[in-house]
PDB file of C-alpha atoms in Angstrom:
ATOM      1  CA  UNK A   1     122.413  85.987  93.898  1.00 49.00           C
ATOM      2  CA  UNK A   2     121.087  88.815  96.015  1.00 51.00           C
ATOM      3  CA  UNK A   3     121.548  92.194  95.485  1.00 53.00           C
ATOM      4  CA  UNK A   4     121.224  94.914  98.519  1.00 49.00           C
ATOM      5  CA  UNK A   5     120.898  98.919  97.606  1.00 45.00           C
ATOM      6  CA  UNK A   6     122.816 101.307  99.677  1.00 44.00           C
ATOM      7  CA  UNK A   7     120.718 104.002  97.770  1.00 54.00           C
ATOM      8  CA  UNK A   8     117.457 103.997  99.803  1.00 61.00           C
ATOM      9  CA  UNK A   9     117.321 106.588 102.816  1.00 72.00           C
ATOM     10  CA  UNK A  10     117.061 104.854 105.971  1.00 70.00           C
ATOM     11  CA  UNK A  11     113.764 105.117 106.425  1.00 79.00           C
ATOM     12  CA  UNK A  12     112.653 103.487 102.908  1.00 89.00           C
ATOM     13  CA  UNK A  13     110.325 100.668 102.967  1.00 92.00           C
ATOM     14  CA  UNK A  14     111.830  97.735 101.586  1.00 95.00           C
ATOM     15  CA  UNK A  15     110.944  95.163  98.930  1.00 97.00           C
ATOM     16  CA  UNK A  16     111.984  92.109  97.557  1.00 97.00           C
ATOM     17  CA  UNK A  17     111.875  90.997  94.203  1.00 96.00           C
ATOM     18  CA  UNK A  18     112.623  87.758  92.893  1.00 94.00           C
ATOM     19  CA  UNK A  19     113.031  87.430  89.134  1.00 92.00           C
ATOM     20  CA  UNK A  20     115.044  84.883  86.941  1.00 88.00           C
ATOM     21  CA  UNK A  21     115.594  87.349  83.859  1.00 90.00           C
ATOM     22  CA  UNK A  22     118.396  89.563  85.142  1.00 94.00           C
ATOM     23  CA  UNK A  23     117.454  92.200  82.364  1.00 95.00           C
ATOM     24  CA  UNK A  24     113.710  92.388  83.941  1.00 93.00           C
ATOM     25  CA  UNK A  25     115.000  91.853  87.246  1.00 95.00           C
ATOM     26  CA  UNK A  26     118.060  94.793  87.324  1.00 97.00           C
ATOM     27  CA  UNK A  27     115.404  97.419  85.031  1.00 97.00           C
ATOM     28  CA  UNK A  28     113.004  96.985  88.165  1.00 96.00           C
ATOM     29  CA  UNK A  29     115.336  97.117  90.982  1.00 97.00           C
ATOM     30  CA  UNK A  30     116.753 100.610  89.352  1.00 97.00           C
ATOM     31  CA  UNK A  31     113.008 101.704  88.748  1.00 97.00           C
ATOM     32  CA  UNK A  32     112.464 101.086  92.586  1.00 97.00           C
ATOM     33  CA  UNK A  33     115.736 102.343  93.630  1.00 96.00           C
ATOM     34  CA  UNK A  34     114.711 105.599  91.815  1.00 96.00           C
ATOM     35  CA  UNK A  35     111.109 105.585  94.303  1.00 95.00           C
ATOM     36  CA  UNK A  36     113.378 105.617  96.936  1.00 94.00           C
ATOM     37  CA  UNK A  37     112.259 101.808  98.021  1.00 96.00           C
ATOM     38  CA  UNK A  38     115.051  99.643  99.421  1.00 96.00           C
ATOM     39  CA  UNK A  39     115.357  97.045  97.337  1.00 96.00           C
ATOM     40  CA  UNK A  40     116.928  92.778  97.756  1.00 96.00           C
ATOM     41  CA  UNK A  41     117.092  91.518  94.697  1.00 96.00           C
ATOM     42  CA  UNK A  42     117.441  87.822  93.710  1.00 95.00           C
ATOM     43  CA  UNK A  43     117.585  85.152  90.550  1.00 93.00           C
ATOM     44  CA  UNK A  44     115.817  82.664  92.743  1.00 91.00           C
ATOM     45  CA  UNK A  45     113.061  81.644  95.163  1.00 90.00           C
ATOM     46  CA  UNK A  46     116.021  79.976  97.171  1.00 90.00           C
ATOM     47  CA  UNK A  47     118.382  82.651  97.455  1.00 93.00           C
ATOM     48  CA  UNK A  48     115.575  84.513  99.189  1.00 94.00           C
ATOM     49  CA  UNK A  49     114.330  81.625 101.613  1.00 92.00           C
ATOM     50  CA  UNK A  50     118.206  81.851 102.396  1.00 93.00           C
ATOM     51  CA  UNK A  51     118.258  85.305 103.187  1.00 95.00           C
ATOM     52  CA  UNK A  52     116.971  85.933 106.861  1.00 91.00           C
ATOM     53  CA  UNK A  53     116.780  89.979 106.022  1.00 92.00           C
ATOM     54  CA  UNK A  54     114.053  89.296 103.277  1.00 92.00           C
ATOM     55  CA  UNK A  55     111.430  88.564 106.178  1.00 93.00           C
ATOM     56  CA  UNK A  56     111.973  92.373 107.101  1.00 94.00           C
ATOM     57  CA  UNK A  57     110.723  93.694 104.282  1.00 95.00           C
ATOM     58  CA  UNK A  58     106.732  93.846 103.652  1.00 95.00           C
ATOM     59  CA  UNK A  59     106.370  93.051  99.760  1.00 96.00           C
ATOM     60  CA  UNK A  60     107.559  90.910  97.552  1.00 96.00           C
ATOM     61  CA  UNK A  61     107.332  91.173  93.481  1.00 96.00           C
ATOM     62  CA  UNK A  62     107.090  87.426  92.565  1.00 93.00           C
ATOM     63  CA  UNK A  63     107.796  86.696  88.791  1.00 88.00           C
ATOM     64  CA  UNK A  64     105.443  83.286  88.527  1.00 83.00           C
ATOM     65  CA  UNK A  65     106.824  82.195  85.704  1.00 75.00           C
ATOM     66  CA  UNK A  66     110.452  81.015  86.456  1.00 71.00           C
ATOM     67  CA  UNK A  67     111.850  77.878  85.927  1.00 66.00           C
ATOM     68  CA  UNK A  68     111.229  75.336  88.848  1.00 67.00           C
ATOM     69  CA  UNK A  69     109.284  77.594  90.870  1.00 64.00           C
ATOM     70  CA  UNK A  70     106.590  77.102  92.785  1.00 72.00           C
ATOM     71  CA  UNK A  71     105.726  80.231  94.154  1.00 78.00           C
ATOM     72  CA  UNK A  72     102.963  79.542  96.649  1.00 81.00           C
ATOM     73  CA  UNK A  73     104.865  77.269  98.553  1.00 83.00           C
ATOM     74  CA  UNK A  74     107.931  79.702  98.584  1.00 87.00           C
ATOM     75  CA  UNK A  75     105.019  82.483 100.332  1.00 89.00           C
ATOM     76  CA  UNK A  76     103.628  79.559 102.365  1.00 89.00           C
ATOM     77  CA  UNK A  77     107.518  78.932 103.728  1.00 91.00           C
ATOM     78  CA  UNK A  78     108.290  82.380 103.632  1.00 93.00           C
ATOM     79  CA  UNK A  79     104.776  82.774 106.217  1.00 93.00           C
ATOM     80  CA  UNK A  80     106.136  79.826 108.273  1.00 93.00           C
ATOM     81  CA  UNK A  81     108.865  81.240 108.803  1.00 92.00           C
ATOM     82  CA  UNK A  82     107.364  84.995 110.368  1.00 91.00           C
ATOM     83  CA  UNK A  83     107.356  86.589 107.284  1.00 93.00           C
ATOM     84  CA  UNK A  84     103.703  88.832 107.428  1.00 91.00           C
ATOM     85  CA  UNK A  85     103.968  90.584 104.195  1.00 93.00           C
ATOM     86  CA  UNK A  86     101.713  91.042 100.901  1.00 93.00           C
ATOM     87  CA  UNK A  87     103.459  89.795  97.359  1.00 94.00           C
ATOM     88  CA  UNK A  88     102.562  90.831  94.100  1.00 94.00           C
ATOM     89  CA  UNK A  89     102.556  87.366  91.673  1.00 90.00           C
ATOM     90  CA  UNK A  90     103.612  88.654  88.263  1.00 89.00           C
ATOM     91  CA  UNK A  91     100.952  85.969  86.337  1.00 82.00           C
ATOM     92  CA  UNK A  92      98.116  85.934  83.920  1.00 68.00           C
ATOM     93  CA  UNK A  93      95.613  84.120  85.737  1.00 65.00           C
ATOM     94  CA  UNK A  94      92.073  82.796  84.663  1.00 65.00           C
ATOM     95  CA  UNK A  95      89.314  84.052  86.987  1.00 67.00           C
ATOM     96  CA  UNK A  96      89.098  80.711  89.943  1.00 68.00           C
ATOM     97  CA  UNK A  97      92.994  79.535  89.471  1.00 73.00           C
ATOM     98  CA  UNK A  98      94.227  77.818  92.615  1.00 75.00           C
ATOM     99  CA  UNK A  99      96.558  80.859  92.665  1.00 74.00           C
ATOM    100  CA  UNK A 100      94.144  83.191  92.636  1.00 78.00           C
ATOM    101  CA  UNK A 101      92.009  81.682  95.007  1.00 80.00           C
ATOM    102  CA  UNK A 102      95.498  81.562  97.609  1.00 81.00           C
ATOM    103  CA  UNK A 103      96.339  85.195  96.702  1.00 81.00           C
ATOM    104  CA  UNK A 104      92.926  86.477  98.234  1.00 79.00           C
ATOM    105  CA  UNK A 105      93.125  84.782 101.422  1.00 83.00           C
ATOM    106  CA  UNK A 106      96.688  85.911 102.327  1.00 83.00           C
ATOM    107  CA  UNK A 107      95.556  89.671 100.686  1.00 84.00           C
ATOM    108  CA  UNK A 108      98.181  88.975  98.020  1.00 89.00           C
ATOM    109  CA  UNK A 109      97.757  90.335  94.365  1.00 88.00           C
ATOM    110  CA  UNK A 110      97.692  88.789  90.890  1.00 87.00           C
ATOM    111  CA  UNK A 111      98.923  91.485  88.095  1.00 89.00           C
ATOM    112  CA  UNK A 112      99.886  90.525  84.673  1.00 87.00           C
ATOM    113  CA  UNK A 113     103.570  90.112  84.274  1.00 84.00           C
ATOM    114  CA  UNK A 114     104.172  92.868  81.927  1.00 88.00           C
ATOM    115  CA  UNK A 115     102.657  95.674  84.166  1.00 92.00           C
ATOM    116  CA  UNK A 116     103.940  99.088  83.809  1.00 94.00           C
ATOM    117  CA  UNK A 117     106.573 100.441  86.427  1.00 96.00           C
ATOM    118  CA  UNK A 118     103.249 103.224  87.104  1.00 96.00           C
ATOM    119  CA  UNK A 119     100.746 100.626  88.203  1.00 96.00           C
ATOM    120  CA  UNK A 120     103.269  98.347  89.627  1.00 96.00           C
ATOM    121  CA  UNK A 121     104.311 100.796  92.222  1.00 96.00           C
ATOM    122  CA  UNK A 122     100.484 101.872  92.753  1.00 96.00           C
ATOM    123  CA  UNK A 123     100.515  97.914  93.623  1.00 95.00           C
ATOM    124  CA  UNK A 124     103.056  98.011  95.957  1.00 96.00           C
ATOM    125  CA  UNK A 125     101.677 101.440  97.582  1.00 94.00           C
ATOM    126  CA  UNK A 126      98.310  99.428  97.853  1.00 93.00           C
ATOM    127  CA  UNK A 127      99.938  96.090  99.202  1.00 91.00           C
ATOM    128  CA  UNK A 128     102.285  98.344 101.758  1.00 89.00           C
ATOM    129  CA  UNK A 129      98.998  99.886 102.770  1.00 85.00           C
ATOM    130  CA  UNK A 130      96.712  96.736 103.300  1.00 71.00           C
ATOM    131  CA  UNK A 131      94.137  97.528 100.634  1.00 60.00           C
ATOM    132  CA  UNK A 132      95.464  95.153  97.913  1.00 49.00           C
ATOM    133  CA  UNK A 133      93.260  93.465  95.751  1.00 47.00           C
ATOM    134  CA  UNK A 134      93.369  89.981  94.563  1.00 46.00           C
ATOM    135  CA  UNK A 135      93.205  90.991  91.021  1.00 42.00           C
ATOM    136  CA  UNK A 136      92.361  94.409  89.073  1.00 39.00           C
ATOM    137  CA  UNK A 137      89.620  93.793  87.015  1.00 32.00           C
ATOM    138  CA  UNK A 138      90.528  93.208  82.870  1.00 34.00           C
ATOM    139  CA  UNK A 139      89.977  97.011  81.640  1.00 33.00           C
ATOM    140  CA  UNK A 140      90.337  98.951  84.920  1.00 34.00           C
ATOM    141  CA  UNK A 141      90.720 102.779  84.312  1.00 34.00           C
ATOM    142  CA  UNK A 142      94.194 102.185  85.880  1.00 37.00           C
ATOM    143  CA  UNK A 143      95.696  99.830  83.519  1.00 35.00           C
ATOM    144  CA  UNK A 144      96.144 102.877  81.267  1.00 35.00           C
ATOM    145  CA  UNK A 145      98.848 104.232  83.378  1.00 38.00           C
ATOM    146  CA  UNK A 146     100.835 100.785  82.518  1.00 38.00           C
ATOM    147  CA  UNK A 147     103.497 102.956  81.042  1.00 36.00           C
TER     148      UNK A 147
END
């Protein structure tokens, strides 16, 4: 199920954010709905394939752990299909994963999946602005904002 906010101005940059806990998944969208981000919400990777709109938007917040999800070939699709975006993979990754190693090429990031609304939307500034990491390094000065 996808969820569209009317809340945004018209000029808010959009994101999507595909999560399978609705509890996780509604706290963020009101977190970035309160940033002033426009925000498509969905329980599954398919629901957003399905949804045309969700190549308009330039990040996506990618819960890695759902069930049945494989969540690089959802960004390879989503790629295919014009999408040119940056996604944030909500994952705990060891250094040299496959993941990891797909996330740098495309410019996408790797946080851990608890992340703080604070550094997640210093993630999405960063991935809006093309100067994403891969991966903030275990005990970054930043990782104290995680609030």
């Amino acid at each position: 199920m996808q969820n569209e906010t009317s809340a945004a101005s018209p000029g808010a940059i959009g994101v999507s954010l595909v999560d399978g806990d609705t509890a996780v998944r509604h706290a963020r969208q009101l977190m970035l709905r309160s940033e002033d981000y426009a925000v498509r919400s969905y329980a599954t990777c398919a629901a957003l394939l399905a949804d045309p709109r969700a190549r308009d938007y330039p990040c996506i917040i990618l819960d890695m752990e759902m069930e049945a999800i494989d969540g690089l070939a959802l960004l390879r699709e989503m790629r295919t299909s014009g999408w040119r975006g940056r996604a944030l993979l909500l994952d705990g990754l060891a250094p040299g994963s496959p993941m990891l190693t797909e996330a740098e090429r495309y410019g996408d990031t790797v946080l851990q999946r608890g992340i703080g609304d604070r550094a997640l939307l210093v993630a999405i500034a960063a991935s809006i602005n093309g100067d994403a990491p891969a991966r903030r390094p275990a005990g970054s000065p930043s990782s104290a904002d995680d609030a």
